[in-house]
Each structure stands twice: as C-alpha cells, then as structure tokens.
mmCIF file of C-alpha atoms in Angstrom:
data_model
loop_
_atom_site.group_PDB
_atom_site.id
_atom_site.type_symbol
_atom_site.label_atom_id
_atom_site.label_comp_id
_atom_site.label_asym_id
_atom_site.label_seq_id
_atom_site.Cartn_x
_atom_site.Cartn_y
_atom_site.Cartn_z
ATOM 1 C CA MET A 1 174.933 103.432 139.732
ATOM 2 C CA SER A 2 177.466 103.205 142.426
ATOM 3 C CA THR A 3 179.729 105.688 143.814
ATOM 4 C CA ARG A 4 183.457 105.565 144.825
ATOM 5 C CA GLU A 5 184.730 106.433 148.209
ATOM 6 C CA VAL A 6 187.804 108.369 146.863
ATOM 7 C CA PRO A 7 186.629 110.102 143.784
ATOM 8 C CA SER A 8 189.437 111.807 141.598
ATOM 9 C CA PRO A 9 188.643 114.921 140.024
ATOM 10 C CA ASP A 10 190.954 114.406 137.290
ATOM 11 C CA PRO A 11 190.745 111.025 134.593
ATOM 12 C CA ALA A 12 193.532 109.224 134.552
ATOM 13 C CA PRO A 13 195.717 108.591 131.648
ATOM 14 C CA ASP A 14 195.138 106.265 128.851
ATOM 15 C CA PRO A 15 196.313 102.947 129.569
ATOM 16 C CA ASP A 16 198.871 100.979 127.721
ATOM 17 C CA PRO A 17 196.825 99.413 124.879
ATOM 18 C CA ARG A 18 198.549 96.160 124.859
ATOM 19 C CA PRO A 19 196.783 93.479 126.977
ATOM 20 C CA ALA A 20 198.754 92.515 130.155
ATOM 21 C CA THR A 21 198.965 88.773 129.600
ATOM 22 C CA GLY A 22 202.004 88.304 131.422
ATOM 23 C CA GLY A 23 203.080 85.875 128.722
ATOM 24 C CA ALA A 24 200.486 83.531 129.177
ATOM 25 C CA THR A 25 197.479 82.549 126.814
ATOM 26 C CA PRO A 26 194.928 85.363 127.610
ATOM 27 C CA PRO A 27 191.835 84.043 129.586
ATOM 28 C CA LEU A 28 188.973 83.178 127.157
ATOM 29 C CA ARG A 29 184.993 83.527 128.235
ATOM 30 C CA GLN A 30 183.468 80.090 127.378
ATOM 31 C CA LEU A 31 179.919 81.350 126.230
ATOM 32 C CA ASP A 32 176.650 79.432 127.399
ATOM 33 C CA ALA A 33 172.838 79.735 126.160
ATOM 34 C CA ARG A 34 172.551 83.007 128.785
ATOM 35 C CA SER A 35 175.669 84.704 128.161
ATOM 36 C CA LEU A 36 175.623 84.389 124.363
ATOM 37 C CA ARG A 37 172.038 85.746 124.438
ATOM 38 C CA GLY A 38 173.418 88.726 126.649
ATOM 39 C CA LEU A 39 176.142 89.486 124.325
ATOM 40 C CA ALA A 40 174.098 89.449 121.217
ATOM 41 C CA HIS A 41 173.537 92.976 120.230
ATOM 42 C CA PRO A 42 175.409 94.790 117.513
ATOM 43 C CA LEU A 43 176.537 97.759 120.068
ATOM 44 C CA ARG A 44 177.517 95.339 122.959
ATOM 45 C CA LEU A 45 179.597 93.363 120.475
ATOM 46 C CA ARG A 46 181.120 96.377 119.789
ATOM 47 C CA LEU A 47 181.508 97.891 122.963
ATOM 48 C CA LEU A 48 183.514 95.197 124.223
ATOM 49 C CA GLU A 49 185.473 95.054 120.999
ATOM 50 C CA VAL A 50 187.131 98.257 121.386
ATOM 51 C CA LEU A 51 187.552 97.634 125.083
ATOM 52 C CA ARG A 52 189.428 94.620 124.305
ATOM 53 C CA HIS A 53 192.035 96.431 122.327
ATOM 54 C CA ASP A 54 192.146 100.088 123.369
ATOM 55 C CA GLY A 55 191.719 99.518 126.989
ATOM 56 C CA PRO A 56 189.628 101.079 129.699
ATOM 57 C CA ALA A 57 187.116 104.231 128.924
ATOM 58 C CA THR A 58 184.075 105.620 129.955
ATOM 59 C CA ALA A 59 180.861 105.616 128.736
ATOM 60 C CA SER A 60 181.199 109.002 126.902
ATOM 61 C CA ARG A 61 184.282 108.184 125.131
ATOM 62 C CA LEU A 62 182.981 104.962 124.252
ATOM 63 C CA ALA A 63 179.723 107.216 122.831
ATOM 64 C CA ASP A 64 182.166 109.755 120.708
ATOM 65 C CA ARG A 65 184.402 106.557 119.353
ATOM 66 C CA LEU A 66 181.210 104.678 118.118
ATOM 67 C CA GLY A 67 179.010 107.405 117.006
ATOM 68 C CA GLU A 68 176.251 106.756 119.755
ATOM 69 C CA SER A 69 174.504 108.358 122.333
ATOM 70 C CA SER A 70 175.855 108.112 126.016
ATOM 71 C CA GLY A 71 172.870 107.001 127.145
ATOM 72 C CA ALA A 72 172.944 103.706 124.914
ATOM 73 C CA THR A 73 176.664 103.089 125.783
ATOM 74 C CA SER A 74 175.669 103.759 129.311
ATOM 75 C CA TYR A 75 172.842 101.379 129.396
ATOM 76 C CA HIS A 76 174.539 98.346 127.417
ATOM 77 C CA LEU A 77 177.958 98.814 129.260
ATOM 78 C CA ARG A 78 175.398 98.047 132.605
ATOM 79 C CA GLN A 79 173.881 94.949 130.487
ATOM 80 C CA LEU A 80 177.467 93.937 129.400
ATOM 81 C CA ALA A 81 178.385 93.833 133.319
ATOM 82 C CA SER A 82 175.601 92.209 134.449
ATOM 83 C CA TYR A 83 176.420 88.890 132.430
ATOM 84 C CA GLY A 84 179.883 89.352 133.283
ATOM 85 C CA PHE A 85 181.708 90.491 130.319
ATOM 86 C CA VAL A 86 182.938 94.105 131.835
ATOM 87 C CA ALA A 87 183.696 95.290 135.232
ATOM 88 C CA GLU A 88 184.446 99.039 136.420
ATOM 89 C CA GLU A 89 187.979 99.816 136.533
ATOM 90 C CA THR A 90 188.499 100.735 140.400
ATOM 91 C CA GLY A 91 190.900 103.476 141.368
ATOM 92 C CA ARG A 92 189.853 106.030 138.637
ATOM 93 C CA GLY A 93 187.149 108.206 137.704
ATOM 94 C CA THR A 94 184.508 109.940 139.600
ATOM 95 C CA ALA A 95 181.234 109.305 141.170
ATOM 96 C CA ARG A 96 179.690 110.650 137.949
ATOM 97 C CA GLU A 97 181.875 109.164 135.589
ATOM 98 C CA ARG A 98 182.763 105.434 135.543
ATOM 99 C CA TRP A 99 185.668 103.570 133.939
ATOM 100 C CA TRP A 100 184.920 99.957 132.285
ATOM 101 C CA ARG A 101 187.117 97.672 131.222
ATOM 102 C CA ALA A 102 186.945 93.846 129.532
ATOM 103 C CA VAL A 103 187.112 91.085 132.080
ATOM 104 C CA HIS A 104 188.503 88.791 129.284
ATOM 105 C CA GLU A 105 190.892 89.002 126.508
ATOM 106 C CA GLY A 106 188.171 87.023 123.910
ATOM 107 C CA ILE A 107 185.266 85.023 123.689
ATOM 108 C CA GLN A 108 184.788 81.276 122.775
ATOM 109 C CA VAL A 109 182.620 79.005 121.495
ATOM 110 C CA SER A 110 183.884 75.548 121.682
ATOM 111 C CA ASP A 111 180.819 73.575 120.142
ATOM 112 C CA PRO A 112 178.908 75.459 118.272
ATOM 113 C CA GLU A 113 176.380 72.670 117.514
ATOM 114 C CA THR A 114 175.071 73.360 121.488
ATOM 115 C CA PHE A 115 173.485 76.389 120.068
ATOM 116 C CA LEU A 116 172.966 75.530 116.580
ATOM 117 C CA GLY A 117 170.644 72.342 117.817
ATOM 118 C CA HIS A 118 169.207 74.539 120.557
ATOM 119 C CA ASP A 119 165.363 73.836 121.271
ATOM 120 C CA ASP A 120 165.059 78.065 122.099
ATOM 121 C CA PRO A 121 165.031 79.576 118.585
ATOM 122 C CA ALA A 122 166.225 82.700 120.603
ATOM 123 C CA VAL A 123 169.583 81.274 121.288
ATOM 124 C CA ARG A 124 170.072 80.197 117.470
ATOM 125 C CA GLY A 125 169.275 83.357 116.476
ATOM 126 C CA ALA A 126 171.775 84.621 119.247
ATOM 127 C CA LEU A 127 174.656 82.628 117.304
ATOM 128 C CA ASP A 128 173.758 83.786 114.115
ATOM 129 C CA LEU A 129 173.660 87.512 115.189
ATOM 130 C CA MET A 130 176.713 87.520 116.879
ATOM 131 C CA LEU A 131 178.884 85.526 114.435
ATOM 132 C CA HIS A 132 177.517 87.794 111.583
ATOM 133 C CA GLU A 133 178.415 90.705 113.842
ATOM 134 C CA ILE A 134 182.071 89.660 114.197
ATOM 135 C CA ALA A 135 182.508 89.161 110.786
ATOM 136 C CA SER A 136 181.142 92.536 109.949
ATOM 137 C CA ILE A 137 183.676 94.084 112.540
ATOM 138 C CA HIS A 138 186.556 92.164 110.675
ATOM 139 C CA THR A 139 185.488 93.350 107.098
ATOM 140 C CA SER A 140 185.197 96.876 108.634
ATOM 141 C CA GLU A 141 188.873 96.606 110.253
ATOM 142 C CA LEU A 142 190.331 95.444 106.889
ATOM 143 C CA SER A 143 188.423 97.965 104.937
ATOM 144 C CA THR A 144 190.057 100.718 107.561
ATOM 145 C CA TRP A 145 193.366 99.260 106.859
ATOM 146 C CA LEU A 146 192.915 99.504 102.822
ATOM 147 C CA GLY A 147 191.429 102.909 103.014
ATOM 148 C CA SER A 148 194.489 104.209 105.447
ATOM 149 C CA MET A 149 197.111 102.087 104.402
ATOM 150 C CA HIS A 150 198.653 105.096 102.006
ATOM 151 C CA THR A 151 199.407 107.112 105.759
ATOM 152 C CA TRP A 152 201.381 104.185 107.206
ATOM 153 C CA SER A 153 205.120 103.917 106.808
ATOM 154 C CA GLN A 154 206.668 101.893 103.545
ATOM 155 C CA GLU A 155 207.504 99.009 106.136
ATOM 156 C CA TRP A 156 204.094 98.552 107.412
ATOM 157 C CA ARG A 157 202.902 98.879 103.636
ATOM 158 C CA ARG A 158 204.901 96.264 102.929
ATOM 159 C CA ARG A 159 203.969 93.977 106.016
ATOM 160 C CA GLY A 160 200.296 93.867 105.676
ATOM 161 C CA ASP A 161 199.041 90.590 104.219
ATOM 162 C CA ILE A 162 196.008 89.653 102.268
ATOM 163 C CA SER A 163 196.018 85.964 101.873
ATOM 164 C CA ASP A 164 193.993 83.025 101.224
ATOM 165 C CA PHE A 165 194.803 79.526 100.853
ATOM 166 C CA THR A 166 192.582 76.249 99.857
ATOM 167 C CA LEU A 167 193.510 72.882 101.722
ATOM 168 C CA TRP A 168 191.996 69.732 101.389
ATOM 169 C CA LEU A 169 191.323 68.672 104.930
ATOM 170 C CA THR A 170 188.762 66.391 106.980
ATOM 171 C CA PRO A 171 187.378 68.274 110.433
ATOM 172 C CA GLU A 172 189.988 66.927 112.674
ATOM 173 C CA VAL A 173 193.010 67.850 110.577
ATOM 174 C CA ALA A 174 191.338 71.200 110.321
ATOM 175 C CA GLY A 175 190.941 71.416 114.096
ATOM 176 C CA GLU A 176 194.876 70.506 114.470
ATOM 177 C CA LEU A 177 195.693 73.304 112.025
ATOM 178 C CA GLY A 178 193.564 75.739 114.066
ATOM 179 C CA GLU A 179 195.280 74.779 117.227
ATOM 180 C CA ARG A 180 198.591 74.960 115.473
ATOM 181 C CA LEU A 181 198.049 78.390 114.532
ATOM 182 C CA ARG A 182 197.052 79.880 117.666
ATOM 183 C CA GLU A 183 200.358 78.552 119.370
ATOM 184 C CA VAL A 184 202.248 80.304 116.671
ATOM 185 C CA ILE A 185 200.026 83.480 117.387
ATOM 186 C CA ASN A 186 200.503 83.106 121.138
ATOM 187 C CA ASP A 187 204.290 82.506 121.147
ATOM 188 C CA TYR A 188 204.516 86.190 119.729
ATOM 189 C CA ARG A 189 202.579 87.576 122.788
ATOM 190 C CA ASP A 190 204.364 89.952 124.443
ATOM 191 C CA ARG A 191 207.388 89.743 122.369
ATOM 192 C CA VAL A 192 207.818 93.010 121.561
ATOM 193 C CA PRO A 193 208.233 95.725 123.982
ATOM 194 C CA ALA A 194 205.150 98.642 124.328
ATOM 195 C CA ASP A 195 207.699 101.314 123.843
ATOM 196 C CA ALA A 196 209.551 99.446 120.779
ATOM 197 C CA ASP A 197 210.185 101.936 117.899
ATOM 198 C CA ASP A 198 207.505 101.607 115.083
ATOM 199 C CA ALA A 199 205.537 99.120 117.109
ATOM 200 C CA ALA A 200 201.976 98.952 116.047
ATOM 201 C CA SER A 201 198.696 97.034 117.266
ATOM 202 C CA VAL A 202 198.087 94.308 114.671
ATOM 203 C CA ARG A 203 194.964 92.493 113.889
ATOM 204 C CA LEU A 204 195.048 88.972 112.781
ATOM 205 C CA HIS A 205 192.070 87.528 111.231
ATOM 206 C CA LEU A 206 191.694 83.770 111.039
ATOM 207 C CA HIS A 207 188.641 82.409 108.834
ATOM 208 C CA ALA A 208 188.670 78.611 108.297
ATOM 209 C CA PHE A 209 185.470 77.105 106.963
ATOM 210 C CA PRO A 210 184.589 74.222 104.398
ATOM 211 C CA ARG A 211 183.763 76.015 100.792
ATOM 212 C CA GLU A 212 180.430 74.956 99.483
ATOM 213 C CA GLY A 213 181.065 72.791 96.123
ATOM 214 C CA GLY A 214 184.608 71.677 97.182
ATOM 215 C CA GLN A 215 183.771 68.244 97.706
ATOM 216 C CA ARG A 216 181.968 68.143 94.135
ATOM 217 C CA HIS A 217 185.144 69.369 92.862
ATOM 218 C CA ALA A 218 187.323 67.046 94.027
ATOM 219 C CA ALA A 219 185.162 64.304 92.622
ATOM 220 C CA ARG A 220 185.330 65.881 89.249
ATOM 221 C CA GLU A 221 189.436 65.903 89.539
ATOM 222 C CA GLU A 222 189.144 62.093 90.829
ATOM 223 C CA ALA A 223 186.788 60.796 87.919
ATOM 224 C CA ALA A 224 188.795 62.512 85.211
ATOM 225 C CA ARG A 225 191.702 60.895 86.627
ATOM 226 C CA ASP A 226 189.807 57.575 86.354
ATOM 227 C CA GLY A 227 188.055 58.568 83.201
ATOM 228 C CA GLU A 228 184.462 58.270 84.504
ATOM 229 C CA GLY A 229 181.831 60.743 84.504
ATOM 230 C CA VAL A 230 180.578 62.976 87.307
ATOM 231 C CA ARG A 231 176.643 63.340 88.160
ATOM 232 C CA ASP A 232 175.354 67.179 89.239
ATOM 233 C CA ASP A 233 175.457 66.066 92.674
ATOM 234 C CA GLY A 234 179.387 65.431 92.560
ATOM 235 C CA THR A 235 179.296 61.571 92.828
ATOM 236 C CA ALA A 236 181.245 59.398 90.017
ATOM 237 C CA ARG A 237 179.504 57.819 86.972
ATOM 238 C CA LYS A 238 181.049 54.759 85.748
ATOM 239 C CA PRO A 239 181.560 54.657 81.730
ATOM 240 C CA GLY A 240 178.409 53.363 79.848
ATOM 241 C CA SER A 241 176.315 53.877 82.800
ATOM 242 C CA ALA A 242 172.761 55.519 82.606
ATOM 243 C CA ARG A 243 172.615 59.150 82.000
ATOM 244 C CA ASP A 244 171.322 61.420 84.443
ATOM 245 C CA ASP A 245 167.917 61.717 82.468
ATOM 246 C CA GLY A 246 167.698 57.902 83.009
ATOM 247 C CA THR A 247 168.964 56.771 79.025
ATOM 248 C CA ALA A 248 171.744 54.534 78.162
ATOM 249 C CA ARG A 249 174.790 55.356 76.497
ATOM 250 C CA GLU A 250 177.740 53.911 75.451
ATOM 251 C CA HIS A 251 180.935 55.500 76.604
ATOM 252 C CA GLY A 252 182.527 57.606 73.794
ATOM 253 C CA THR A 253 179.844 57.340 71.195
ATOM 254 C CA VAL A 254 177.537 60.077 71.927
ATOM 255 C CA ARG A 255 178.517 63.711 72.744
ATOM 256 C CA ASP A 256 175.906 65.633 75.426
ATOM 257 C CA ASP A 257 175.145 68.029 72.402
ATOM 258 C CA GLU A 258 173.792 65.016 70.128
ATOM 259 C CA GLU A 259 170.984 63.027 69.790
ATOM 260 C CA GLU A 260 171.174 59.258 70.332
ATOM 261 C CA ALA A 261 170.496 57.004 67.217
ATOM 262 C CA THR A 262 166.790 55.642 67.505
#
C-alpha cells in the first residue's frame, strides 16, 4: 500500500462519466497470453467494466456497487494494476483510501487463434472464461434495460433498439463490415456535450458470428433452385444419384416414405 504526500480529507466529486477521448479513437489494450490470464477472472472483468463506464472509484465504492467485500475488490484491483489495466488516480483520496481508474478504454484480441491454439491449456481456458463473462455482462445490461425501461422517458423508450440481422458474408467481408461499423460509432464520440438535455450513457453491443447450419441452409436453397436433393451434411445430391442409405433411385419415381419395388 502506498501513501500520498498531500492527503485530502474529503473525497473528490464524481467525475464526468464520459471517457476523455479528445475526439480520437480511445486507446485499446492489446492482450497477450500473460495479460489475458491476469484479466480472466469474473470480478476483475466486472471491476474493469465499472471503472471504464462510471469513472474512478475506491475499493469500498466498488464493493458496494458489485455486492462484494472491500477486501476482495481491493485485492483484485491491485492485481489489475500489476497487469497494467488500472492505475491509481493521482491527486485525490487519502493514504487509507485509494482511488482507481481504468488505464484503457477497452481491450482487444486481434487474432483469437493465438490463444485458441496455444500450447498452454490455461491460456485457452482464460480466453473462454473472458469471452463468456463479457457475454454475461452484455446479457445483464440488456436485462437491466428491459426491466427498467418503464422508468425512462418516452423518447428513450422509443429509441431503444433490440435488433438482429442475418447476412451471407465471407470472413473478409465480415471483417470489413465490423470496421465500418466501428468507424460510424467513433464518429459519434464527443458529439453530444456532457451537459446536453436528456443525454445519457448509451451502450451498443455488437455481436458478429457465423450461425451454425447457415452453410447447410444455403446449400439447400441452391439445390432447390437447381432441382437437386441435399444430403444431411448440406452438400448437394444430383437427381438419380445414390440415396444416403446407398441404394439407387430414379429421380421423381420414389418418395422418401415409400418402399422401392424389388
């Protein structure tokens, strides 16, 4: 535990909840194997999330917010600091009360394959834990909005959005789409002044992933257009070709629910 040279007896006021980005893209922390393992803990991820969204706080305040003991939050804040995710907020607090802030606006994994194929199973497990915990946080945030939607103004209730879309993309095009969406989001940073009427902190969740069965569905549609059948694995079957059970069938003469003539 460190002490401050000029302790302040009174806590500083709550900070502006908006990140000070200066109009530029917020700095992202690129994870490596060591920092991934250091971050992969449910409470550490939640602590970092709160500090990023709500600004600096003490271990006691974070404990009250998350329903944890101050001893637990204090320990995990120190662990986050040792990995460079958080740092002490200078110029506020006392020798007995330390304020912490998030160092980066977000974290980033540029190539998941680096961790998915890692020799150390602990690294692979850390990635799995982190991703599932982030997904859990997103689910909790959405549930909170749905549960409290009636307390917001009619304008905000009308502007809330829960949408999903299905597109037919290649990995390269999916990456291009993600980049363009992030560019649009960054264009809106600092667009609204902190003191604007009816302004609020808005969370945007972007989930993009290939859907299980999507390729098979596309193969069925293509086969239907060409008058072909489709095997269970999604590949096309030419008219008159062998059935999946290995017996021959002439196109259009035997239904699937009929026995072939012997």
